[in-house]
Short mmCIF file of C-alpha atoms and ligand atoms in Angstrom, two decimals:
data_model
loop_
_atom_site.label_atom_id
_atom_site.label_comp_id
_atom_site.label_asym_id
_atom_site.label_seq_id
_atom_site.Cartn_x
_atom_site.Cartn_y
_atom_site.Cartn_z
CA MET A 1 0.00 0.00 0.00
CA ILE A 2 1.32 3.43 -0.90
CA HIS A 3 1.16 6.11 1.77
CA SER A 4 1.76 9.58 0.44
CA LYS A 5 3.74 12.17 2.37
CA TYR A 6 0.49 14.11 2.54
CA THR A 7 -1.24 11.33 4.49
CA ILE A 8 1.63 11.11 6.97
CA ARG A 9 1.63 14.87 7.46
CA GLU A 10 -2.10 14.83 7.89
CA ASN A 11 -1.84 12.17 10.59
CA ASN A 12 0.79 14.15 12.46
CA GLU A 13 -1.36 17.22 12.11
CA ALA A 14 -4.37 15.34 13.54
CA ASN A 15 -2.24 13.97 16.40
CA ILE A 16 -1.00 17.44 17.29
CA LEU A 17 -4.50 18.87 17.11
CA ASN A 18 -5.84 16.07 19.31
CA ALA A 19 -3.06 16.67 21.87
CA ILE A 20 -3.93 20.39 21.96
CA ILE A 21 -7.64 19.55 22.42
CA SER A 22 -7.08 16.93 25.13
CA GLN A 23 -4.45 18.94 27.07
CA LYS A 24 -6.57 22.16 26.85
CA GLU A 25 -3.32 24.17 26.45
CA ILE A 26 0.17 23.04 25.60
CA SER A 27 3.45 24.55 24.37
CA ARG A 28 5.34 23.49 21.24
CA ALA A 29 8.12 21.95 23.37
CA GLU A 30 5.58 19.92 25.36
CA LEU A 31 3.89 18.85 22.10
CA SER A 32 7.22 17.63 20.77
CA VAL A 33 7.64 15.38 23.83
CA HIS A 34 3.98 14.35 23.92
CA ILE A 35 3.78 13.34 20.24
CA GLY A 36 7.37 12.20 19.78
CA LEU A 37 8.00 14.53 16.83
CA ASN A 38 11.02 16.82 16.47
CA LYS A 39 10.59 20.51 17.25
CA ALA A 40 11.00 21.64 13.61
CA SER A 41 8.10 19.42 12.49
CA VAL A 42 5.95 20.58 15.43
CA SER A 43 6.69 24.22 14.52
CA ALA A 44 5.82 23.66 10.86
CA ILE A 45 2.56 21.89 11.67
CA THR A 46 1.47 24.35 14.35
CA LYS A 47 2.16 27.21 11.90
CA LYS A 48 -0.22 25.57 9.40
CA LEU A 49 -2.83 25.06 12.14
CA LEU A 50 -2.48 28.72 13.17
CA ASP A 51 -2.83 29.82 9.51
CA ASP A 52 -5.95 27.62 9.26
CA GLU A 53 -7.26 29.28 12.46
CA LEU A 54 -7.75 25.86 14.05
CA ILE A 55 -5.57 26.83 17.01
CA HIS A 56 -4.73 30.02 18.90
CA GLU A 57 -1.60 31.28 20.63
CA ASP A 58 -3.36 32.28 23.81
CA ARG A 59 -0.91 33.27 26.51
CA ILE A 60 2.65 33.06 27.76
CA GLY A 61 3.10 29.97 29.90
CA ASP A 62 5.17 29.24 32.96
CA ALA A 63 8.89 28.72 32.19
CA ALA A 64 9.19 26.16 34.99
CA ARG A 65 6.87 23.74 33.18
CA ILE A 66 9.57 22.51 30.82
CA GLY A 67 12.61 24.74 31.44
CA GLY A 68 14.20 27.50 29.32
CA ARG A 69 12.27 30.41 27.82
CA LYS A 70 8.69 31.13 28.75
CA PRO A 71 6.63 29.14 26.20
CA ILE A 72 3.66 30.34 24.17
CA MET A 73 0.69 28.16 24.99
CA LEU A 74 -1.46 26.78 22.16
CA THR A 75 -5.20 26.20 22.47
CA PHE A 76 -7.83 24.70 20.16
CA ASN A 77 -10.18 27.07 18.35
CA GLY A 78 -13.50 25.30 18.89
CA LYS A 79 -15.23 28.15 17.06
CA ALA A 80 -13.33 27.51 13.79
CA ALA A 81 -16.31 25.85 12.07
CA LEU A 82 -19.99 24.94 12.37
CA THR A 83 -21.93 21.70 12.07
CA LEU A 84 -25.60 20.94 11.48
CA SER A 85 -27.04 17.92 13.23
CA LEU A 86 -30.50 16.49 12.47
CA ASP A 87 -32.43 13.65 14.09
CA VAL A 88 -35.02 12.41 11.58
CA ALA A 89 -37.46 10.14 13.45
CA PRO A 90 -40.74 8.63 12.18
CA ASN A 91 -42.83 11.35 13.84
CA TYR A 92 -40.50 14.30 14.53
CA ILE A 93 -37.33 16.04 13.38
CA GLU A 94 -34.97 17.72 15.82
CA GLY A 95 -31.99 19.77 14.77
CA LEU A 96 -29.25 22.00 16.04
CA ILE A 97 -26.44 24.16 14.74
CA ALA A 98 -23.28 24.06 16.84
CA TYR A 99 -19.64 25.01 16.79
CA ILE A 100 -17.25 22.07 16.49
CA ASP A 101 -16.60 22.23 20.26
CA GLY A 102 -20.27 21.40 20.87
CA LYS A 103 -21.39 24.90 21.83
CA VAL A 104 -24.95 25.08 20.52
CA LEU A 105 -26.02 28.22 18.64
CA TYR A 106 -29.63 27.24 18.05
CA GLU A 107 -31.83 24.17 18.29
CA THR A 108 -35.36 23.51 17.17
CA GLU A 109 -37.82 20.74 16.35
CA ILE A 110 -40.74 19.88 14.09
CA ARG A 111 -43.26 17.62 15.87
CA GLY A 112 -46.57 15.93 15.09
CA ILE A 113 -45.52 14.88 11.60
CA LYS A 114 -45.27 11.62 9.68
CA VAL A 115 -41.93 11.48 7.92
CA SER A 116 -41.76 9.47 4.66
CA SER A 117 -39.78 9.21 1.43
CA ASP A 118 -42.17 11.73 -0.11
CA ASN A 119 -41.61 14.54 2.37
CA VAL A 120 -38.24 13.93 4.04
CA LEU A 121 -36.28 16.26 1.73
CA ALA A 122 -38.80 19.07 2.30
CA TYR A 123 -38.64 18.61 6.10
CA ILE A 124 -34.83 18.52 6.04
CA ALA A 125 -34.81 21.69 3.88
CA GLU A 126 -37.15 23.40 6.36
CA MET A 127 -34.92 22.40 9.28
CA VAL A 128 -31.65 23.39 7.54
CA GLU A 129 -33.16 26.77 6.63
CA LYS A 130 -34.22 27.38 10.26
CA LEU A 131 -30.80 26.39 11.60
CA THR A 132 -28.59 28.22 9.10
CA ARG A 133 -30.39 31.48 9.90
CA HIS A 134 -28.49 31.31 13.20
CA ALA A 135 -25.06 30.61 11.67
CA GLU A 136 -22.21 32.84 12.85
CA GLU A 137 -19.16 33.84 10.78
CA THR A 138 -16.36 31.27 11.21
CA PRO A 139 -13.09 30.59 9.31
CA HIS A 140 -14.36 27.30 7.80
CA GLY A 141 -18.14 27.80 7.71
CA ILE A 142 -20.43 24.75 7.87
CA ILE A 143 -18.29 21.60 7.61
CA GLY A 144 -21.03 18.99 7.54
CA ILE A 145 -24.60 17.88 8.07
CA CYS A 146 -25.17 14.68 9.98
CA VAL A 147 -28.59 13.04 9.77
CA ALA A 148 -29.63 10.48 12.38
CA ILE A 149 -31.82 7.70 10.98
CA HIS A 150 -34.06 5.45 13.10
CA GLY A 151 -33.11 2.27 11.31
CA LEU A 152 -30.28 0.32 9.79
CA VAL A 153 -27.60 2.39 8.04
CA ASN A 154 -24.46 0.98 6.48
CA GLN A 155 -21.79 3.40 5.30
CA ASP A 156 -24.29 6.22 4.72
CA THR A 157 -26.79 3.96 2.90
CA ILE A 158 -30.19 3.39 4.50
CA LEU A 159 -30.90 -0.35 4.50
CA PHE A 160 -33.98 -0.82 6.72
CA THR A 161 -36.31 1.56 8.56
CA PRO A 162 -39.03 -0.49 10.29
CA TYR A 163 -41.33 2.40 11.29
CA TYR A 164 -41.18 4.76 8.27
CA THR A 165 -40.02 4.84 4.64
CA LEU A 166 -36.89 6.72 3.58
CA PRO A 167 -34.97 6.66 0.28
CA SER A 168 -31.92 4.40 0.58
CA ASP A 169 -29.89 7.00 -1.39
CA LEU A 170 -30.85 9.94 0.85
CA LYS A 171 -27.18 10.92 1.13
CA ALA A 172 -26.80 11.28 -2.66
CA GLN A 173 -30.02 13.29 -2.82
CA LEU A 174 -28.81 15.62 -0.06
CA GLU A 175 -25.39 15.98 -1.73
CA GLU A 176 -27.14 17.35 -4.82
CA ILE A 177 -28.70 20.08 -2.72
CA TYR A 178 -26.10 21.02 -0.08
CA PRO A 179 -22.42 21.89 -0.56
CA PHE A 180 -21.38 20.22 2.72
CA TYR A 181 -20.16 16.78 3.76
CA ILE A 182 -23.28 14.67 4.41
CA HIS A 183 -23.21 11.88 6.99
CA LEU A 184 -26.02 9.43 7.68
CA GLU A 185 -25.86 7.23 10.75
CA ASN A 186 -28.14 5.16 12.95
CA GLU A 187 -29.51 7.32 15.77
CA ALA A 188 -28.49 4.96 18.60
CA ASN A 189 -24.95 4.83 17.19
CA LEU A 190 -24.85 8.62 17.16
CA ALA A 191 -26.15 8.77 20.74
CA GLY A 192 -23.23 6.54 21.73
CA LEU A 193 -20.77 8.69 19.82
CA GLY A 194 -22.23 11.87 21.35
CA GLU A 195 -21.92 10.39 24.82
CA TYR A 196 -18.30 9.33 24.18
CA THR A 197 -17.26 12.68 22.70
CA PHE A 198 -19.18 15.18 24.80
CA GLY A 199 -20.48 13.26 27.83
CA ALA A 200 -19.07 10.48 29.97
CA ALA A 201 -15.34 10.15 30.68
CA SER A 202 -15.41 6.40 29.84
CA ASP A 203 -13.48 4.92 26.92
CA SER A 204 -15.96 2.13 26.21
CA ILE A 205 -19.63 3.00 26.20
CA VAL A 206 -22.82 1.28 25.18
CA SER A 207 -25.63 3.75 24.73
CA LEU A 208 -29.13 2.26 24.84
CA SER A 209 -31.64 4.44 22.96
CA ILE A 210 -35.30 3.78 23.69
CA HIS A 211 -37.82 5.50 21.42
CA THR A 212 -40.17 3.94 18.82
CA GLY A 213 -37.66 1.08 18.73
CA ILE A 214 -34.60 0.21 20.82
CA GLY A 215 -31.02 0.43 19.59
CA ALA A 216 -27.56 0.35 21.10
CA GLY A 217 -24.57 2.46 20.08
CA ILE A 218 -21.33 0.67 20.91
CA VAL A 219 -18.28 2.94 21.07
CA GLU A 220 -14.72 2.03 21.92
CA ASN A 221 -12.08 4.77 21.91
CA GLY A 222 -14.21 6.89 19.60
CA LYS A 223 -14.83 4.12 17.08
CA LEU A 224 -18.37 2.90 16.51
CA ARG A 225 -18.74 -0.84 16.36
CA THR A 226 -21.21 -1.13 13.47
CA GLY A 227 -20.66 -4.66 12.20
CA LYS A 228 -20.25 -5.68 8.57
CA LYS A 229 -23.57 -4.18 7.41
CA GLY A 230 -24.34 -1.77 10.23
CA ALA A 231 -26.52 -4.12 12.29
CA ALA A 232 -24.27 -4.39 15.36
CA GLY A 233 -26.14 -2.98 18.34
CA GLU A 234 -29.63 -3.75 16.99
CA ILE A 235 -30.46 -5.00 20.49
CA GLY A 236 -34.16 -4.14 19.98
CA HIS A 237 -34.28 -7.20 17.73
CA SER A 238 -32.79 -9.59 20.25
CA ILE A 239 -35.48 -12.07 21.20
CA LEU A 240 -37.06 -11.60 24.61
CA PHE A 241 -39.94 -14.09 24.22
CA PRO A 242 -39.60 -16.99 21.76
CA ASP A 243 -42.68 -17.13 19.48
CA GLY A 244 -43.87 -13.78 20.88
CA ARG A 245 -45.24 -10.69 19.13
CA LYS A 246 -44.41 -10.29 15.45
CA CYS A 247 -41.75 -7.69 14.63
CA PRO A 248 -41.25 -5.88 11.27
CA CYS A 249 -37.73 -7.38 11.20
CA GLY A 250 -39.23 -10.85 10.63
CA ASN A 251 -38.56 -12.24 14.12
CA GLU A 252 -41.15 -12.99 16.75
CA GLY A 253 -40.80 -11.78 20.32
CA CYS A 254 -38.24 -9.00 19.79
CA LEU A 255 -37.31 -6.86 22.80
CA GLU A 256 -38.61 -3.66 21.20
CA GLN A 257 -42.10 -5.09 20.74
CA TYR A 258 -42.30 -5.21 24.57
CA ALA A 259 -39.93 -2.58 25.93
CA SER A 260 -39.86 0.37 23.50
CA HIS A 261 -41.70 3.56 24.42
CA GLN A 262 -44.20 2.77 21.68
CA ALA A 263 -44.86 -0.60 23.32
CA ILE A 264 -45.52 1.16 26.66
CA TYR A 265 -47.86 3.67 24.99
CA ASN A 266 -49.79 0.93 23.15
CA GLU A 267 -50.18 -1.09 26.33
CA LEU A 268 -51.31 1.89 28.40
CA GLU A 269 -53.74 3.13 25.73
CA GLN A 270 -55.49 -0.22 26.08
CA ALA A 271 -55.22 -0.58 29.85
CA LEU A 272 -56.29 3.00 30.60
CA ALA A 273 -58.71 3.28 27.63
CA LEU A 274 -57.05 6.59 26.69
CA PRO A 275 -55.94 7.72 23.20
CA ASP A 276 -52.59 9.34 22.37
CA ILE A 277 -50.49 8.38 25.37
CA ASN A 278 -47.06 10.03 25.28
CA SER A 279 -44.08 10.34 27.61
CA SER A 280 -45.52 13.40 29.42
CA VAL A 281 -48.73 11.51 30.26
CA VAL A 282 -46.76 8.46 31.42
CA ILE A 283 -44.43 10.53 33.64
CA GLU A 284 -47.28 12.53 35.17
CA ARG A 285 -49.34 9.44 35.98
CA TYR A 286 -46.31 7.60 37.36
CA LYS A 287 -45.58 10.51 39.71
CA LYS A 288 -49.22 10.48 40.83
CA ASP A 289 -48.83 6.80 41.79
CA ASP A 290 -51.14 5.44 39.07
CA PRO A 291 -50.78 1.70 39.78
CA ILE A 292 -51.24 0.64 36.13
CA VAL A 293 -48.50 3.02 34.91
CA GLN A 294 -46.19 2.11 37.81
CA LYS A 295 -46.54 -1.59 37.03
CA ALA A 296 -45.95 -0.99 33.31
CA LEU A 297 -42.75 0.98 33.98
CA ARG A 298 -41.43 -1.52 36.53
CA THR A 299 -41.97 -4.27 33.96
CA ASN A 300 -40.23 -2.08 31.38
CA ALA A 301 -37.22 -1.59 33.67
CA HIS A 302 -37.06 -5.37 34.14
CA TYR A 303 -37.11 -6.00 30.37
CA LEU A 304 -34.39 -3.39 29.87
CA SER A 305 -32.31 -4.99 32.62
CA ILE A 306 -32.31 -8.14 30.46
CA ALA A 307 -31.03 -6.07 27.53
CA VAL A 308 -28.34 -4.48 29.72
CA ASN A 309 -27.35 -7.92 31.05
CA ASN A 310 -26.99 -9.19 27.47
CA LEU A 311 -24.93 -6.17 26.43
CA ALA A 312 -22.74 -6.51 29.53
CA VAL A 313 -21.89 -10.15 28.92
CA ILE A 314 -21.13 -9.54 25.24
CA TYR A 315 -19.22 -6.22 25.42
CA GLU A 316 -18.34 -5.58 29.09
CA PRO A 317 -18.46 -1.79 28.61
CA ASP A 318 -17.26 0.76 31.20
CA LEU A 319 -20.72 2.28 31.15
CA VAL A 320 -24.22 1.65 29.79
CA VAL A 321 -25.99 4.94 29.12
CA ILE A 322 -29.77 5.07 28.92
CA ASN A 323 -31.30 7.50 26.43
CA SER A 324 -35.01 7.70 27.13
CA SER A 325 -37.37 10.66 27.59
CA ILE A 326 -39.11 8.66 30.36
CA TYR A 327 -36.02 7.45 32.28
CA SER A 328 -34.41 10.90 32.12
CA GLN A 329 -37.41 12.28 34.04
CA LEU A 330 -37.80 9.29 36.39
CA PRO A 331 -34.26 8.36 37.50
CA GLU A 332 -35.64 5.87 40.05
CA LEU A 333 -36.33 3.60 37.06
CA ILE A 334 -32.55 3.35 36.60
CA SER A 335 -32.32 2.09 40.21
CA ILE A 336 -35.05 -0.50 39.53
CA LEU A 337 -33.23 -1.60 36.37
CA LYS A 338 -29.91 -1.89 38.25
CA GLY A 339 -31.61 -3.84 41.04
CA ASP A 340 -32.70 -6.42 38.46
CA LEU A 341 -29.09 -6.95 37.30
CA LYS A 342 -28.40 -9.94 39.49
CA GLY A 343 -26.03 -12.02 37.36
CA LYS A 344 -22.39 -12.42 38.34
CA PHE A 345 -21.26 -10.96 35.02
CA SER A 346 -23.62 -7.99 34.94
CA CYS A 347 -24.36 -7.00 38.54
CA GLU A 348 -21.51 -4.48 38.65
CA THR A 349 -22.30 -2.87 35.29
CA LYS A 350 -22.50 0.92 35.59
CA VAL A 351 -25.82 2.19 34.26
CA ALA A 352 -26.71 5.88 34.08
CA ASN A 353 -29.05 8.30 32.38
CA SER A 354 -27.37 10.25 29.58
CA SER A 355 -25.65 13.39 30.84
CA LEU A 356 -26.59 14.96 27.48
CA LYS A 357 -30.30 14.46 28.26
CA LYS A 358 -32.33 14.36 25.06
CA LYS A 359 -29.47 15.67 22.95
CA ALA A 360 -27.08 12.69 22.83
CA THR A 361 -28.03 11.82 19.24
CA LEU A 362 -27.68 15.42 18.04
CA PHE A 363 -24.32 15.79 19.81
CA GLY A 364 -23.32 12.52 18.12
CA GLY A 365 -23.99 14.24 14.80
CA VAL A 366 -21.73 17.12 15.81
CA ALA A 367 -19.07 14.57 16.82
CA LYS A 368 -19.36 12.67 13.52
CA SER A 369 -18.88 15.78 11.34
CA THR A 370 -16.10 17.09 13.59
CA GLN A 371 -14.23 13.74 13.68
CA ASN A 372 -14.27 13.79 9.89
CA PHE A 373 -13.19 17.44 9.61
CA LEU A 374 -10.32 17.14 12.08
CA ASN A 375 -9.42 13.53 11.14
CA ILE A 376 -9.48 12.61 14.84
CA GLN A 377 -11.29 9.44 15.85
CA ASN A 378 -10.81 9.39 19.63
CA LEU A 379 -12.04 12.96 19.96
CA LYS A 380 -13.21 13.95 23.45
CA MET A 381 -14.51 17.39 24.39
CA ASN A 382 -16.65 19.00 27.04
CA ALA A 383 -20.03 20.05 25.70
CA GLU A 384 -21.47 23.42 26.52
CA SER A 385 -25.05 24.15 25.68
ZN1 LIG B 401 -37.35 -7.38 15.47
#
């Protein structure tokens, strides 16, 4: 395989940039030691990064840190570019525009809709127009749009969306319209990536997203484990009850037919004889000690504990993060779930609500575009919102 000089320089450039980001501030001499590159190369690369406005010379450091002259400290310019991040679900679209350091400029949502192949481009256009109105001037402008898809995505191609229809070549269609890098990724994968990059300090994370379906984003050192065709982490289609309820995937008895939010809503609509149950109704009734809702959510926590047990014995992650609009409001459900982890191999698994609240997927989109722009995979930053 031929590696060009350009590729090698780019890798060194990315390594230096990542060291500046992770150390918060660092001198050229410290960079040289940290990266193992000679000082002339470090100077040449940092000059290019300064010219590109990706880093700043912020202040004079302390001479005692490394000896000799007082060094000039280098810091990352997290405001060098902007990203757009969209979460396109079957019945809503959320979006935000953020700097590459995760600082959000504006976020909005379109709710009460039914997304399909026929209208998805129009909804995305509406969202992009709303977001770009809030763009600020930056050296590199908008460096990418990332679109979260609630279904199976393999290398930017949509393969299977069980609860709505989308064109498999959505990326190509978007590329004809927008002059930015376009990324498509499964929403649970992005939630995991968002959590890794902007949330938890852990190096190996499984993020369990519970919405219409259930998916897991598996991230190790910034790399998503997607499998050969993108189906790794489709934990919603692990079988909870053999010969149980039919699932659009073709199986019977899949976890998400019993433990997704939609499954809870369907069950409660029947049990309470009420139409249009949503997470607000569920949370309110749970807090008012409605016995039917309390039982349904306890059962849900038990089912999810089985999913967490299965993930723990397969991946042994540092942390399992729960992304759910219900669990984020009712943290005691996390305690119930943990209490049901009784197995020797799963009882010590750390389980927590996402620190990014409802925004893990959108932050994952920011992370995806920024990883690509900076050529840094194990990118970790502190989110501000
Ligand atoms: Zn299934």
